[in-house]
Amino acid sequence: MHKSKLFIALLGLGILPFMGLAQNKKDTPPANWYNLDYKSDGVMGISTEKAYELLKGRKSSPVVVAVIDGGVDVQHEDLKEVVWINKKENDDNGKDDDNNGYIDDKYGWNFIGNPNGENVNHDNLEVTRLIAKLEPKYISVLPTTPLSEAERREFVAYQKMVSDYTSKMDEAQFGDLNYGRLKQEIDRMISKIGKEPKDITKEDVGKFSADSDGQKLALRVTKKEVDDKSFEKFYEELKEGVEYYSNQVKYHLNKDYDPRRIVGDNYEDANERYYGNNDVKGPDADHGTHVAGIIGAKRNNNIGINGVADNVEIMAVRVVPNGDERDKDVANGIRYAVDNGAKIINMSFGKGYVYNKKAVDDAVRYAMEKDVLLVHAAGNDGKNIDIHPNYPTKYYTDSLNAVMGEAKAWITVGATAWKQDEDLLASFSNYGYKSVDVFAPGVSIHSTMPDNKYKDQQGTSMAAPVVSGLAAMLRAYYPQLSAEEVKQIILKSVAKVDQKVKVKQEGSSKRVYLDEISVSGGIVNAYNAIVEADKYISVNKK
């Protein structure tokens, strides 16, 4: 699901709103903080600029990084020079010039569209799709109903899904109602003030006189929010909150909504490879464009931002809708990226349920065989994913969910903030002693947005591309390294922090060290990684 689920408590509403920084602090870091160095700059970045000082004068080779996401604006001013171009394809001639099965795939491929140019925008959550499939079979099951062992396991899983689904729907309906009412009152406030949202000041809000209980509540909310941000920004966040909960009710949790007809494939055939279209931007490329910029926005061009990697080609692979991605599309996205030359695949998506794990596992094995590094976001639920998996995972499993092996060139990434204090771990970030490999900056990350825009976003979705960018740096300057060697260098060179951080555990807050909630016990560091790579090469690659 490519919309970050970052929730904060918003005054006395008693609901969990969509927008806002989890840390929600008035102080903000430098826009490029994730590339900065703690000793030099006082923020917990990954020392990218310091690393490039070490790399001065060295040669590098371009590395293709696939961004499997919700779409990328490949014409963005700060990305167009670093996008992957399939030179074997002619421009939109309606032919498969390179005979790879995908017509006019100049910049990548879109697996959630059709040849007529229609695209899936909204889709369900996986739990919704699973319930819709299982409900006819199990809705009338009684304790006395005879079931096979396999059916009994499936029924128990179905009951858990229903409980989870009901909780999500209750929250969504509550949020939809309350956000809708709040926006109505604030729209009325805007009308009475008589200014556009961009022109409304903190003083305007302070002078406003509410004329009803609903408007008094809206005014209290607004006053608190504009204390540390502009009215315009607060209003944009409110609109996104309204849209988020509306989408939950209309699409994500609507068992009767099924957009798959748009794609027109045989959805149950996971071996089907060739469907979709070449529209890699799609109807909503916010998330994927932001991710792409973090990895490799053109460095030092006096435009926009500096990505982490300086010799990279971004391949756009669209599989993630506004809702949960489908396993068939994820598997095909991985295979497409591998077959077309990607050496790193960024996967800033995830979900709590899985439909066809075997299809994804097989694609991951294929990537491992082809020396491709997979980088996956840990997820934004503040949970221990050793216990509550965030799919896809690095573990291969059988039909009974028993672990049958592990993808060795796979990195799962949690998110951190810029201060070395107890709030260093982003409050939304998932964690796991076995399942999360490293942490990387994921709060208040400034990057590219469609149509030559830029914006701060936050999530493990932003932390993963920081690591993908670092991996691309290593593979560019040390092409002799394998994907697994790159992973080991990244994990071995993390910056360790002698500071306990807050995590949510069983409904309460607990303080732990990073090595208690991850494999490496630290935050990725580009400078350290270059030093470590030099050592490794001198010993092992003579």
Coordinates of C-alpha atoms in Angstrom, one line a residue:
M1 CA 0.0 0.0 0.0
H2 CA 1.8 3.1 -1.2
K3 CA 0.0 5.7 1.0
S4 CA 2.0 5.9 4.2
K5 CA -0.1 5.1 7.3
L6 CA 1.4 7.5 9.7
F7 CA -1.0 8.4 12.6
I8 CA -0.8 11.0 15.4
A9 CA -3.3 11.9 18.1
L10 CA -5.0 15.1 16.9
L11 CA -6.3 17.1 19.9
G12 CA -9.6 15.9 21.3
L13 CA -11.0 14.3 18.2
G14 CA -10.5 10.8 19.6
I15 CA -9.7 9.5 16.1
L16 CA -6.4 8.4 14.5
P17 CA -5.8 10.9 11.7
F18 CA -3.8 10.1 8.6
M19 CA -1.4 12.9 8.2
G20 CA 1.4 14.5 10.2
L21 CA 4.8 13.6 11.4
A22 CA 4.8 10.8 13.9
Q23 CA 7.4 12.8 15.8
N24 CA 5.4 16.0 15.2
K25 CA 8.1 18.4 16.5
K26 CA 8.4 22.0 15.7
D27 CA 12.1 21.9 15.0
T28 CA 13.0 20.6 11.5
P29 CA 16.2 19.3 10.1
P30 CA 18.0 20.6 7.0
A31 CA 16.2 19.5 3.8
N32 CA 19.1 17.2 2.8
W33 CA 19.7 15.9 6.3
Y34 CA 19.7 12.2 5.3
N35 CA 22.9 12.8 3.3
L36 CA 24.7 14.7 6.1
D37 CA 27.0 13.5 8.8
Y38 CA 26.4 13.4 12.6
K39 CA 29.9 14.6 13.6
S40 CA 30.0 17.4 11.1
D41 CA 26.4 18.4 10.9
G42 CA 24.7 17.2 14.1
V43 CA 22.0 15.1 12.3
M44 CA 21.8 11.3 12.0
G45 CA 22.3 11.2 8.2
I46 CA 24.2 8.6 6.4
S47 CA 27.3 10.7 5.6
T48 CA 26.8 10.6 1.8
E49 CA 28.7 13.8 1.1
K50 CA 31.6 12.7 3.3
A51 CA 31.6 9.4 1.3
Y52 CA 32.0 11.2 -2.0
E53 CA 35.1 12.9 -0.6
L54 CA 36.6 9.5 -0.4
L55 CA 35.5 8.6 -3.9
K56 CA 36.9 11.7 -5.6
G57 CA 38.8 10.8 -8.8
R58 CA 37.6 7.2 -8.9
K59 CA 35.7 5.8 -11.8
S60 CA 32.2 4.3 -11.6
S61 CA 29.9 2.4 -13.9
P62 CA 26.1 3.1 -14.2
V63 CA 23.9 0.8 -12.1
V64 CA 20.2 0.2 -12.9
V65 CA 17.9 0.5 -9.9
A66 CA 14.3 -0.6 -10.4
V67 CA 11.7 1.3 -8.4
I68 CA 8.8 -1.1 -8.0
D69 CA 6.1 1.3 -6.8
G70 CA 3.0 3.2 -7.8
G71 CA 4.5 5.1 -10.7
V72 CA 7.4 7.5 -11.4
D73 CA 7.3 10.8 -13.3
V74 CA 10.3 10.1 -15.6
Q75 CA 10.0 13.6 -17.1
H76 CA 10.7 15.3 -13.7
E77 CA 13.4 18.0 -14.0
D78 CA 15.6 16.3 -11.4
L79 CA 15.1 12.8 -12.6
K80 CA 14.9 12.8 -16.4
E81 CA 18.7 12.6 -16.8
V82 CA 18.9 9.5 -14.5
V83 CA 16.0 7.4 -15.8
W84 CA 16.7 4.1 -17.4
I85 CA 16.0 4.1 -21.1
N86 CA 15.4 0.8 -23.0
K87 CA 17.5 1.7 -26.0
K88 CA 16.2 -1.3 -27.9
E89 CA 12.7 0.1 -28.0
N90 CA 11.7 2.8 -30.5
D91 CA 9.3 5.6 -29.3
D92 CA 5.7 4.4 -29.2
N93 CA 5.6 2.6 -32.5
G94 CA 3.2 0.0 -31.1
K95 CA 5.7 -2.8 -31.6
D96 CA 7.8 -4.9 -29.3
D97 CA 11.1 -4.0 -30.9
D98 CA 13.3 -5.9 -28.5
N99 CA 11.0 -9.0 -28.3
N100 CA 10.9 -9.0 -24.6
G101 CA 7.1 -9.3 -24.5
Y102 CA 6.4 -5.7 -23.5
I103 CA 5.4 -3.2 -26.2
D104 CA 7.1 0.2 -26.1
D105 CA 8.6 -0.3 -22.7
K106 CA 11.0 2.6 -23.0
Y107 CA 11.2 3.5 -19.3
G108 CA 9.9 0.4 -17.7
W109 CA 6.5 -1.3 -17.4
N110 CA 3.1 -0.9 -15.8
F111 CA 1.5 -4.2 -14.7
I112 CA -1.7 -2.6 -13.4
G113 CA -3.1 -1.1 -16.6
N114 CA -4.3 -2.4 -20.0
P115 CA -3.3 -1.9 -23.7
N116 CA -6.0 0.7 -24.1
G117 CA -4.3 3.0 -21.7
E118 CA -6.6 2.5 -18.8
N119 CA -5.0 2.1 -15.4
V120 CA -5.9 0.8 -11.9
N121 CA -5.8 3.6 -9.4
H122 CA -7.6 2.3 -6.3
D123 CA -7.7 -1.3 -5.2
N124 CA -8.7 -3.3 -2.0
L125 CA -6.5 -4.2 0.9
E126 CA -5.4 -7.9 0.6
V127 CA -7.5 -8.7 3.7
T128 CA -10.6 -7.5 1.9
R129 CA -9.9 -9.6 -1.2
L130 CA -9.2 -12.7 1.0
I131 CA -12.4 -12.3 2.9
A132 CA -14.4 -11.8 -0.3
K133 CA -13.0 -15.0 -1.6
L134 CA -13.4 -17.1 1.6
E135 CA -16.7 -15.6 3.0
P136 CA -19.0 -17.7 0.8
K137 CA -17.3 -20.9 2.1
Y138 CA -17.1 -20.0 5.8
I139 CA -19.7 -17.4 6.8
S140 CA -22.1 -20.1 7.8
V141 CA -19.7 -22.5 9.5
L142 CA -20.7 -23.7 12.9
P143 CA -18.6 -25.4 15.6
T144 CA -20.3 -28.7 14.6
T145 CA -19.6 -28.2 10.9
P146 CA -17.2 -31.0 9.6
L147 CA -14.0 -29.5 8.2
S148 CA -10.8 -31.1 6.9
E149 CA -7.5 -30.2 8.7
A150 CA -6.6 -27.8 5.8
E151 CA -10.1 -26.3 5.9
R152 CA -9.9 -25.9 9.7
R153 CA -6.6 -24.0 9.4
E154 CA -8.1 -21.8 6.6
F155 CA -11.2 -21.2 8.7
V156 CA -9.1 -20.1 11.7
A157 CA -7.2 -17.7 9.5
Y158 CA -10.5 -16.4 8.0
Q159 CA -11.8 -15.7 11.5
K160 CA -8.7 -13.6 12.3
M161 CA -9.1 -11.8 9.0
V162 CA -12.7 -10.9 9.8
S163 CA -11.7 -9.5 13.2
D164 CA -8.9 -7.4 11.6
Y165 CA -11.2 -6.3 8.8
T166 CA -14.0 -5.3 11.2
S167 CA -11.5 -3.2 13.3
K168 CA -10.2 -1.5 10.2
M169 CA -13.7 -0.8 8.9
D170 CA -14.8 0.7 12.2
E171 CA -11.8 3.0 12.3
A172 CA -12.3 3.9 8.6
Q173 CA -16.0 4.8 9.0
F174 CA -15.3 6.8 12.2
G175 CA -12.4 8.6 10.5
D176 CA -14.5 9.2 7.3
L177 CA -17.3 10.7 9.4
N178 CA -15.1 12.9 11.7
Y179 CA -12.7 14.1 9.0
G180 CA -15.6 14.9 6.8
R181 CA -17.3 17.0 9.5
L182 CA -14.1 18.7 10.5
K183 CA -13.4 19.7 6.9
Q184 CA -16.9 21.0 6.4
E185 CA -16.5 23.3 9.5
I186 CA -13.1 24.5 8.3
D187 CA -14.4 25.1 4.8
R188 CA -17.1 27.3 6.5
M189 CA -14.4 29.0 8.5
I190 CA -12.4 29.7 5.3
S191 CA -15.5 31.1 3.6
K192 CA -16.2 33.4 6.6
I193 CA -12.6 34.6 6.7
G194 CA -12.8 35.4 3.0
K195 CA -9.3 34.4 2.0
E196 CA -7.7 31.6 0.0
P197 CA -6.1 28.9 2.3
K198 CA -2.6 30.0 1.1
D199 CA -3.3 33.5 2.4
I200 CA -4.8 32.7 5.8
T201 CA -2.5 33.5 8.6
K202 CA -2.2 32.4 12.2
E203 CA -3.5 35.9 13.2
D204 CA -6.6 35.3 11.0
V205 CA -7.3 32.1 12.9
G206 CA -6.7 33.8 16.2
K207 CA -9.3 36.5 15.5
F208 CA -11.9 34.1 14.2
S209 CA -15.1 33.8 16.2
A210 CA -16.9 30.4 16.1
D211 CA -20.7 30.3 16.0
S212 CA -21.4 26.6 16.9
D213 CA -20.0 23.7 18.9
G214 CA -18.8 22.0 15.8
Q215 CA -16.9 25.2 14.7
K216 CA -15.5 25.7 18.2
L217 CA -13.9 22.2 17.9
A218 CA -12.7 22.9 14.4
L219 CA -11.2 26.2 15.6
R220 CA -9.4 24.5 18.5
V221 CA -7.9 21.9 16.1
T222 CA -6.8 24.6 13.7
K223 CA -5.2 26.8 16.3
K224 CA -3.1 24.0 17.6
E225 CA -2.1 22.9 14.1
V226 CA -1.1 26.4 12.8
D227 CA 1.0 26.9 15.9
D228 CA 3.9 25.1 14.1
K229 CA 2.9 25.1 10.4
S230 CA 1.1 27.2 7.9
F231 CA -2.7 27.1 7.5
E232 CA -2.2 26.0 3.9
K233 CA -0.1 23.0 4.9
F234 CA -2.6 22.0 7.7
Y235 CA -5.5 22.3 5.2
E236 CA -3.6 20.1 2.6
E237 CA -3.0 17.5 5.3
L238 CA -6.7 17.6 6.3
K239 CA -7.8 17.1 2.7
E240 CA -5.4 14.1 2.5
G241 CA -6.9 12.7 5.7
V242 CA -10.4 13.1 4.3
E243 CA -9.3 11.4 1.0
Y244 CA -7.5 8.6 2.9
Y245 CA -10.5 7.6 5.0
S246 CA -12.9 8.0 2.1
N247 CA -10.8 5.7 0.0
Q248 CA -10.7 3.2 2.9
V249 CA -14.5 3.0 2.9
K250 CA -15.1 3.2 -0.9
Y251 CA -12.3 1.1 -2.1
H252 CA -9.8 -0.5 0.3
L253 CA -12.4 -2.2 2.5
N254 CA -15.2 -2.5 0.0
K255 CA -15.7 -6.2 -0.7
D256 CA -17.8 -5.4 -3.7
Y257 CA -15.1 -3.3 -5.4
D258 CA -12.9 -5.1 -7.9
P259 CA -10.9 -3.1 -10.4
R260 CA -9.0 -6.1 -11.8
R261 CA -11.3 -6.1 -14.9
I262 CA -9.3 -3.0 -16.0
V263 CA -6.1 -5.1 -16.3
G264 CA -8.0 -7.9 -18.2
D265 CA -5.6 -10.7 -17.3
N266 CA -6.4 -14.1 -16.0
Y267 CA -5.7 -13.1 -12.4
E268 CA -5.5 -16.7 -11.1
D269 CA -2.8 -17.6 -13.5
A270 CA 0.4 -16.5 -11.7
N271 CA 2.5 -17.7 -14.6
E272 CA 1.0 -15.1 -16.9
R273 CA 3.7 -12.6 -17.6
Y274 CA 2.7 -10.3 -20.5
Y275 CA -0.1 -7.8 -19.6
G276 CA -0.3 -4.2 -18.7
N277 CA 1.0 -1.1 -20.6
N278 CA 4.0 1.3 -20.8
D279 CA 2.4 4.1 -18.7
V280 CA 5.0 4.1 -15.9
K281 CA 3.6 7.3 -14.3
G282 CA 0.0 6.2 -14.0
P283 CA -2.7 8.3 -12.2
D284 CA -0.8 8.8 -8.9
A285 CA 3.0 8.9 -9.1
D286 CA 3.6 10.8 -5.9
H287 CA 5.1 8.0 -3.9
G288 CA 7.2 6.4 -6.6
T289 CA 8.6 9.7 -7.7
H290 CA 9.6 10.6 -4.2
V291 CA 11.3 7.2 -3.8
A292 CA 13.2 7.6 -7.1
G293 CA 14.5 11.0 -6.1
I294 CA 15.9 9.7 -2.8
I295 CA 17.8 7.0 -4.7
G296 CA 19.2 9.0 -7.5
A297 CA 18.0 12.6 -8.2
K298 CA 20.7 14.2 -10.3
R299 CA 23.4 15.3 -8.0
N300 CA 25.0 18.8 -8.0
N301 CA 23.0 20.1 -11.0
N302 CA 21.7 23.1 -9.0
I303 CA 18.1 21.8 -9.4
G304 CA 16.0 20.3 -6.6
I305 CA 17.8 17.8 -4.4
N306 CA 20.8 15.4 -4.4
G307 CA 20.0 11.7 -4.5
V308 CA 22.2 9.3 -2.7
A309 CA 23.7 7.6 -5.8
D310 CA 25.6 9.6 -8.4
N311 CA 25.7 7.1 -11.3
V312 CA 22.4 5.4 -11.4
E313 CA 19.6 4.6 -13.9
I314 CA 16.1 4.5 -12.5
M315 CA 13.8 1.9 -14.0
A316 CA 10.1 2.5 -13.3
V317 CA 8.0 -0.6 -12.7
R318 CA 4.4 0.2 -11.7
V319 CA 2.6 -2.5 -9.6
V320 CA 1.4 -0.6 -6.5
P321 CA -2.1 0.9 -6.6
N322 CA -3.8 3.1 -4.0
G323 CA -4.5 0.1 -1.9
D324 CA -2.6 -3.2 -1.5
E325 CA -0.4 -4.5 -4.3
R326 CA -1.2 -8.0 -5.7
D327 CA 1.3 -10.8 -5.5
K328 CA 1.1 -11.7 -9.1
D329 CA 2.1 -8.2 -10.1
V330 CA 4.9 -8.0 -7.5
A331 CA 6.3 -11.3 -8.9
N332 CA 6.1 -10.1 -12.4
G333 CA 7.6 -6.7 -11.5
I334 CA 10.6 -8.4 -10.0
R335 CA 11.1 -10.6 -13.0
Y336 CA 10.8 -7.7 -15.4
A337 CA 13.3 -5.7 -13.5
V338 CA 15.8 -8.6 -13.4
D339 CA 15.4 -9.5 -17.0
N340 CA 16.0 -5.9 -18.1
G341 CA 19.2 -5.3 -16.3
A342 CA 18.3 -4.0 -12.8
K343 CA 21.0 -4.9 -10.2
I344 CA 19.1 -3.4 -7.3
I345 CA 15.3 -3.4 -6.8
N346 CA 13.6 -1.0 -4.3
M347 CA 10.3 -2.2 -2.9
S348 CA 8.7 0.5 -0.8
F349 CA 5.5 -1.3 -0.2
G350 CA 4.1 -4.0 2.0
K351 CA 0.9 -5.6 3.5
G352 CA -0.2 -7.7 6.4
Y353 CA -1.7 -10.5 4.3
V354 CA -0.5 -12.6 1.4
Y355 CA -2.4 -14.3 -1.4
N356 CA 0.1 -16.1 -3.5
K357 CA 3.4 -16.1 -1.6
K358 CA 4.8 -18.9 -3.8
A359 CA 4.7 -16.7 -6.9
V360 CA 6.6 -14.0 -5.1
D361 CA 9.1 -16.4 -3.5
D362 CA 9.8 -17.9 -6.9
A363 CA 10.5 -14.4 -8.3
V364 CA 12.8 -13.6 -5.4
R365 CA 14.7 -16.8 -6.0
Y366 CA 15.1 -15.8 -9.6
A367 CA 16.5 -12.4 -8.5
M368 CA 18.9 -14.2 -6.2
E369 CA 20.1 -16.4 -9.1
K370 CA 20.8 -13.3 -11.2
D371 CA 22.8 -11.5 -8.5
V372 CA 20.2 -8.8 -7.8
L373 CA 19.9 -7.1 -4.4
L374 CA 16.3 -6.6 -3.1
V375 CA 15.7 -3.7 -0.7
H376 CA 12.3 -3.7 1.1
A377 CA 10.6 -1.2 3.5
A378 CA 9.8 -2.7 6.9
G379 CA 6.4 -1.1 7.1
N380 CA 4.8 1.7 9.1
D381 CA 2.6 0.0 11.7
G382 CA 5.0 0.3 14.7
K383 CA 5.0 -3.5 15.1
N384 CA 7.5 -6.3 15.6
I385 CA 7.5 -8.0 12.2
D386 CA 9.2 -11.1 13.6
I387 CA 5.7 -11.7 15.0
H388 CA 3.5 -9.7 12.5
P389 CA 5.0 -10.2 9.0
N390 CA 5.0 -7.4 6.5
Y391 CA 4.8 -9.1 3.1
P392 CA 6.8 -9.8 1.0
T393 CA 9.4 -11.1 3.3
K394 CA 12.9 -12.4 2.9
Y395 CA 11.8 -15.9 4.1
Y396 CA 10.7 -18.6 1.7
T397 CA 7.8 -20.6 3.2
D398 CA 5.9 -23.8 2.3
S399 CA 2.1 -24.2 2.2
L400 CA 2.0 -24.5 6.0
N401 CA 4.0 -21.2 6.3
A402 CA 7.0 -23.1 7.6
V403 CA 10.3 -21.3 6.7
M404 CA 12.2 -23.2 4.0
G405 CA 15.1 -20.8 3.5
E406 CA 16.0 -17.1 3.2
A407 CA 16.9 -14.7 0.4
K408 CA 20.5 -13.9 1.1
A409 CA 20.7 -10.7 -1.0
W410 CA 17.7 -9.0 0.6
I411 CA 17.7 -6.0 3.0
T412 CA 14.7 -5.0 5.1
V413 CA 14.9 -1.4 6.3
G414 CA 13.3 0.4 9.3
A415 CA 13.2 4.2 9.7
T416 CA 15.0 6.7 11.9
A417 CA 14.8 10.4 12.6
W418 CA 17.5 13.0 12.7
K419 CA 18.2 13.4 16.5
Q420 CA 20.3 11.0 18.5
D421 CA 17.8 10.7 21.4
E422 CA 15.1 8.3 22.6
D423 CA 12.9 9.3 19.5
L424 CA 15.7 8.3 17.1
L425 CA 13.5 5.3 15.9
A426 CA 10.6 6.7 14.0
S427 CA 7.5 6.0 16.1
F428 CA 5.7 4.5 13.0
S429 CA 8.6 2.2 12.0
N430 CA 8.3 -1.6 12.2
Y431 CA 11.2 -3.4 13.7
G432 CA 12.4 -7.0 14.3
Y433 CA 15.5 -8.7 15.7
K434 CA 15.5 -11.2 12.9
S435 CA 13.4 -9.5 10.2
V436 CA 14.7 -5.9 10.0
D437 CA 18.3 -5.7 8.8
V438 CA 19.1 -2.1 9.2
F439 CA 17.7 1.4 9.8
A440 CA 18.0 4.5 7.6
P441 CA 16.6 8.0 7.6
G442 CA 12.8 8.0 7.0
V443 CA 11.4 11.1 8.7
S444 CA 11.0 14.5 7.0
I445 CA 12.7 13.4 3.8
H446 CA 12.7 16.1 1.1
S447 CA 12.5 14.6 -2.4
T448 CA 11.0 14.9 -5.9
M449 CA 7.2 14.9 -6.6
P450 CA 5.4 14.7 -10.0
D451 CA 5.4 17.8 -12.3
N452 CA 8.7 19.2 -11.1
K453 CA 7.6 19.6 -7.5
Y454 CA 9.3 18.7 -4.2
K455 CA 7.9 17.7 -0.8
D456 CA 8.7 16.2 2.6
Q457 CA 7.4 12.8 3.2
Q458 CA 8.0 10.1 5.8
G459 CA 7.9 6.4 6.2
T460 CA 10.0 3.3 5.9
S461 CA 9.1 3.8 2.2
M462 CA 11.6 6.7 2.4
A463 CA 14.2 4.8 4.4
A464 CA 14.4 1.9 1.9
P465 CA 15.5 4.1 -1.1
V466 CA 18.2 5.6 1.1
V467 CA 19.6 2.1 1.3
S468 CA 19.0 1.4 -2.3
G469 CA 20.9 4.5 -3.2
L470 CA 23.8 3.4 -1.0
A471 CA 23.8 0.0 -2.6
A472 CA 23.9 1.6 -6.0
M473 CA 26.9 3.7 -4.9
L474 CA 28.7 0.6 -3.9
R475 CA 27.8 -1.4 -7.1
A476 CA 28.8 1.6 -9.2
Y477 CA 32.3 2.1 -7.7
Y478 CA 32.9 -1.6 -6.9
P479 CA 31.3 -3.5 -9.8
Q480 CA 33.2 -6.7 -8.8
L481 CA 31.0 -7.0 -5.6
S482 CA 28.1 -9.4 -5.7
A483 CA 24.7 -8.5 -4.4
E484 CA 25.2 -10.5 -1.3
E485 CA 28.6 -8.9 -0.7
V486 CA 27.1 -5.5 -1.0
K487 CA 24.5 -6.4 1.6
Q488 CA 27.1 -7.7 4.0
I489 CA 29.2 -4.5 3.6
I490 CA 26.2 -2.3 4.3
L491 CA 25.3 -4.3 7.4
K492 CA 28.8 -4.5 8.7
S493 CA 29.4 -0.7 8.3
V494 CA 26.4 0.6 10.1
A495 CA 26.7 3.5 12.6
K496 CA 26.0 2.0 16.0
V497 CA 24.3 4.2 18.6
D498 CA 24.8 4.0 22.3
Q499 CA 21.3 5.2 23.0
K500 CA 18.1 3.4 23.9
V501 CA 15.1 4.3 21.7
K502 CA 11.4 4.0 22.2
V503 CA 9.4 1.2 20.6
K504 CA 5.7 0.2 21.0
Q505 CA 5.4 -3.3 22.5
E506 CA 2.0 -4.8 23.5
G507 CA 0.3 -1.5 23.8
S508 CA 3.0 0.3 25.8
S509 CA 6.2 2.1 25.2
K510 CA 9.6 0.4 25.9
R511 CA 13.2 1.5 25.6
V512 CA 15.6 -0.7 23.7
Y513 CA 18.9 -0.6 21.9
L514 CA 18.8 -0.9 18.1
D515 CA 20.7 -4.2 18.2
E516 CA 17.7 -5.6 20.1
I517 CA 15.3 -4.8 17.3
S518 CA 17.4 -5.4 14.1
V519 CA 20.0 -7.7 12.7
S520 CA 22.8 -5.1 12.3
G521 CA 21.9 -2.9 15.3
G522 CA 22.6 0.3 13.5
I523 CA 21.9 3.0 10.9
V524 CA 23.4 2.7 7.4
N525 CA 26.4 4.9 6.8
A526 CA 27.9 5.6 3.3
Y527 CA 31.3 6.8 4.5
N528 CA 31.7 3.7 6.7
A529 CA 30.6 1.5 3.8
I530 CA 33.2 2.9 1.4
V531 CA 35.9 2.3 4.0
E532 CA 34.6 -1.2 4.6
A533 CA 34.4 -1.9 0.8
D534 CA 38.0 -0.8 0.3
K535 CA 39.1 -3.2 3.1
Y536 CA 37.1 -6.0 1.6
I537 CA 38.4 -5.5 -1.9
S538 CA 42.0 -5.4 -0.7
V539 CA 41.6 -8.7 1.0
N540 CA 39.2 -10.7 -1.2
K541 CA 39.3 -9.3 -4.7
K542 CA 43.0 -9.1 -5.5

